[in-house]
Coordinates of C-alpha atoms in Angstrom, one line a residue:
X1 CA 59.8 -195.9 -19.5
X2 CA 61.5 -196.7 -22.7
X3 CA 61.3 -200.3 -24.2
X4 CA 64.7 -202.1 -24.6
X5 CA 66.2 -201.5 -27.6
X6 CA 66.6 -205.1 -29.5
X7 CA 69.8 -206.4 -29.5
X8 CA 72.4 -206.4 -32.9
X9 CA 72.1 -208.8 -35.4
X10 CA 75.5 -210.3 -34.2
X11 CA 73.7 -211.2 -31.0
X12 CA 71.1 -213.0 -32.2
X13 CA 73.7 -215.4 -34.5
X14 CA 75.7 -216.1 -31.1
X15 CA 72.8 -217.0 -29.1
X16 CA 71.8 -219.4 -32.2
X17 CA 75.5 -220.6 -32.3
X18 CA 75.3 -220.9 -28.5
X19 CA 72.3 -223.2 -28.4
X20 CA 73.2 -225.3 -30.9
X21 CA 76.6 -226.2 -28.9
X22 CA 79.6 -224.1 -30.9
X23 CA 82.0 -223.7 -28.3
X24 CA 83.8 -221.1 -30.6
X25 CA 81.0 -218.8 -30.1
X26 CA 81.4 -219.0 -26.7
X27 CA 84.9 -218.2 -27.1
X28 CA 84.1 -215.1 -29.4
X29 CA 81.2 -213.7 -26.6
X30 CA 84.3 -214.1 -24.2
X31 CA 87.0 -212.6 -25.9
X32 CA 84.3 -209.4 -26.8
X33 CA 82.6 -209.2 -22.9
X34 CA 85.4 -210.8 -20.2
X35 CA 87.4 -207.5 -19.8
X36 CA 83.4 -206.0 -19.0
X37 CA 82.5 -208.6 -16.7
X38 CA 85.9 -209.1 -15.1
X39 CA 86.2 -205.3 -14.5
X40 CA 82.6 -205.0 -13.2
X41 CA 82.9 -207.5 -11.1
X42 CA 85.8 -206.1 -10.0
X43 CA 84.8 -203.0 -9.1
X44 CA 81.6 -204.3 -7.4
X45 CA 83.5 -207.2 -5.4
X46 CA 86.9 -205.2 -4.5
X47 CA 88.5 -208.8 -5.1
X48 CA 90.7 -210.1 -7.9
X49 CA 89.7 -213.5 -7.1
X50 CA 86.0 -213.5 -6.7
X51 CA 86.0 -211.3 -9.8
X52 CA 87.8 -214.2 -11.7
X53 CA 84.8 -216.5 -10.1
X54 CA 82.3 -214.1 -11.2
X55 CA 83.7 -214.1 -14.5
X56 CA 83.9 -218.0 -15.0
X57 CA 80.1 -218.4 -13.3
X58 CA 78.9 -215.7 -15.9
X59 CA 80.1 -217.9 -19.0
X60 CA 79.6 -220.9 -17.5
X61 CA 75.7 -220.2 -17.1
X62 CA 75.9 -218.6 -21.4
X63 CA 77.7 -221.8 -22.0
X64 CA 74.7 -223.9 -19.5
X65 CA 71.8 -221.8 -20.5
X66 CA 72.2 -219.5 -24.0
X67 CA 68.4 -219.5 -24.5
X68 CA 68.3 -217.3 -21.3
X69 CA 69.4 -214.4 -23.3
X70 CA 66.6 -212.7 -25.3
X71 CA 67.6 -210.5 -28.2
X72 CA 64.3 -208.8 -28.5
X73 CA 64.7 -207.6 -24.7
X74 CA 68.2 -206.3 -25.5
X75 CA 72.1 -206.7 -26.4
X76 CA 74.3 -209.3 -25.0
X77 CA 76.5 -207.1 -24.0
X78 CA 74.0 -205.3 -21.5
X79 CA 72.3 -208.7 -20.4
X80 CA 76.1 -210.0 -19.2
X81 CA 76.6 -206.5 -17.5
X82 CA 73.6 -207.3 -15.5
X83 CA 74.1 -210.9 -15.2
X84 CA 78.1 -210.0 -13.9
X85 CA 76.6 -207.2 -11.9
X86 CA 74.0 -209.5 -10.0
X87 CA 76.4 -212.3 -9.4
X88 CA 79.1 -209.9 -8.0
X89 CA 76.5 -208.5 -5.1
X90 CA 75.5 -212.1 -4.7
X91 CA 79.3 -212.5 -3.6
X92 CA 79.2 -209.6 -1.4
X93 CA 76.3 -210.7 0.1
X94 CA 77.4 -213.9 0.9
X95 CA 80.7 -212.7 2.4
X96 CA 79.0 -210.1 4.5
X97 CA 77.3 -213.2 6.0
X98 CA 80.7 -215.1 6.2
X99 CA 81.8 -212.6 8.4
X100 CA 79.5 -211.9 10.2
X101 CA 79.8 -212.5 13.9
X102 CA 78.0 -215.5 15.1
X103 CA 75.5 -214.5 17.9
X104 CA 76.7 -215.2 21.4
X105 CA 75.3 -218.4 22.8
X106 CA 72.7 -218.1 25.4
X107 CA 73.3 -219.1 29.1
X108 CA 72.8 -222.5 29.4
X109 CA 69.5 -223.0 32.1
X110 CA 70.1 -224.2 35.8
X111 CA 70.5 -227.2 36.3
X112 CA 67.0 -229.0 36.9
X113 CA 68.6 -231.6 38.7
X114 CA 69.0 -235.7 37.2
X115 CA 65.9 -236.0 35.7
X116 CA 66.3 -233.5 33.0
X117 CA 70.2 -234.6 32.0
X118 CA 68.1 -238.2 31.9
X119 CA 65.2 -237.2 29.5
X120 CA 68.4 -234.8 27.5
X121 CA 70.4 -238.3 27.5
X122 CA 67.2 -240.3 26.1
X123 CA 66.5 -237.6 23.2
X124 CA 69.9 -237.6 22.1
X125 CA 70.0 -241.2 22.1
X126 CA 66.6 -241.4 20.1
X127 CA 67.5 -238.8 17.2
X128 CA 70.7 -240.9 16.9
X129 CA 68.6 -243.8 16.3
X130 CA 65.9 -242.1 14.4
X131 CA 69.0 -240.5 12.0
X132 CA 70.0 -244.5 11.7
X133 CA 66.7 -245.3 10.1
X134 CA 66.9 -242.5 7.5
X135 CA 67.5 -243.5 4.3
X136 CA 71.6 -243.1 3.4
X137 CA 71.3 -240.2 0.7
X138 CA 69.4 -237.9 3.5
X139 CA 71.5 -239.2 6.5
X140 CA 75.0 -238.1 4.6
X141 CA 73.3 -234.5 3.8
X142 CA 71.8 -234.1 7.7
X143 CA 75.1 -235.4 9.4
X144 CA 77.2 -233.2 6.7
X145 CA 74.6 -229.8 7.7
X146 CA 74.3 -230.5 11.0
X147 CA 76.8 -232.1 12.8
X148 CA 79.5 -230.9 10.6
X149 CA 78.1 -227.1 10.3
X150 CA 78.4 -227.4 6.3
X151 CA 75.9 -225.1 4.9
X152 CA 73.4 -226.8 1.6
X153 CA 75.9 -225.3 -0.5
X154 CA 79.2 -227.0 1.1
X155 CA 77.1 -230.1 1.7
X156 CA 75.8 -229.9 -2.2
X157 CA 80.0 -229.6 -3.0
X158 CA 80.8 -232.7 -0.6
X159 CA 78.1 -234.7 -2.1
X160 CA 78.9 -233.8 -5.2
X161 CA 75.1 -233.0 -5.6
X162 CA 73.3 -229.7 -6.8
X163 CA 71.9 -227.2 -4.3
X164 CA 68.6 -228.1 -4.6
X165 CA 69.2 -231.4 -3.8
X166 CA 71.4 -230.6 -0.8
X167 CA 68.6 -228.4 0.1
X168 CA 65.6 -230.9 -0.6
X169 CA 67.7 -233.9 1.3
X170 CA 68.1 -232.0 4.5
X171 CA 65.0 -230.6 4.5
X172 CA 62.7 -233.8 4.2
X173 CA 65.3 -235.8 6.8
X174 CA 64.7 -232.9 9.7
X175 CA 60.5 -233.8 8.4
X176 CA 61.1 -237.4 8.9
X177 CA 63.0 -237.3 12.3
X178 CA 60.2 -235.0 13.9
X179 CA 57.3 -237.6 12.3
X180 CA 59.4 -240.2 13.9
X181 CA 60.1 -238.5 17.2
X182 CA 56.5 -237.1 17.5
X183 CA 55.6 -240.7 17.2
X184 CA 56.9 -241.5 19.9
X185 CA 56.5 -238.3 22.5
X186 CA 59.5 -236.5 22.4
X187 CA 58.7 -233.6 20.8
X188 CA 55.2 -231.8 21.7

């Protein structure tokens, strides 16, 4: 396997430019690469409008992060092809789990008569206490995930929080509530 060839000296300025904030550089890398990305993204997506996204999240994360591009690895031009070519499947990806059909639910089980619509009744009302007793920040993401269907990602956008946050949040209030109802016998 060949090793990368390093990038142009012209790449190395603009990443220096980059990092030290000069939005005109930015300006120059996209009026030299957005007809690439946009058309790669393009291509890979099938979508004017998720190529447009792609486009803006490729810049956005030069713009965020500049020092992620390595010169010695490479050009900038190939490093945005990739970067453009990995957030396109990402979209594709995602959508193909948009659409995809949600599984049938299963048959609910017989009915075992009053005592189990009595224990289902007490657990319910418990993990709505338990949820009450959660600290606000984690109570907003759970109720947002769960009883709204928001996935981290939409609940990371309504809190206007970043995904691993969202993520983070959801994940220690669903540890909490099973501590809390553990505690206290309802779950085994």
């Amino acid at each position: 396997m060949d090793a990368p060839r390093p990038a142009p000296a012209g790449d190395e300025d603009l990443r220096a430019r980059l990092a030290a904030g000069d939005e005109q550089a930015l300006g120059e890398i996209y009026d030299l690469y957005a007809p690439l990305v946009h058309g790669l993204a393009r291509r890979v997506t099938g979508d004017r409008e998720a190529a447009r996204d792609v486009t803006q999240e490729v810049f956005t994360g030069l713009w965020e992060r500049p020092l992620a591009f390595d010169p010695r690895r490479g050009s900038l031009r190939g490093w945005i092809a990739t970067l453009a070519h990995r957030r396109a499947v990402d979209w594709v990806r995602r959508e193909a789990r948009r659409r995809r059909p949600l599984p049938e639910p299963e048959p609910a089980p017989a009915a075992g008569g009053a005592d189990e619509a009595v224990l289902a009744g007490e657990l319910a009302s418990r993990v709505k206490e338990s949820l009450k007793s959660l600290p606000v920040p984690m109570r907003d993401a759970l109720e947002l995930a769960y009883y709204r269907g928001l996935t981290y990602r939409e609940v990371a956008a309504a809190l206007g929080i970043p995904e691993g946050t969202a993520k983070s949040r959801i994940r220690s209030a669903l540890a909490q509530l099973g501590r809390r109802l553990e505690r206290e016998g309802l779950l085994p």
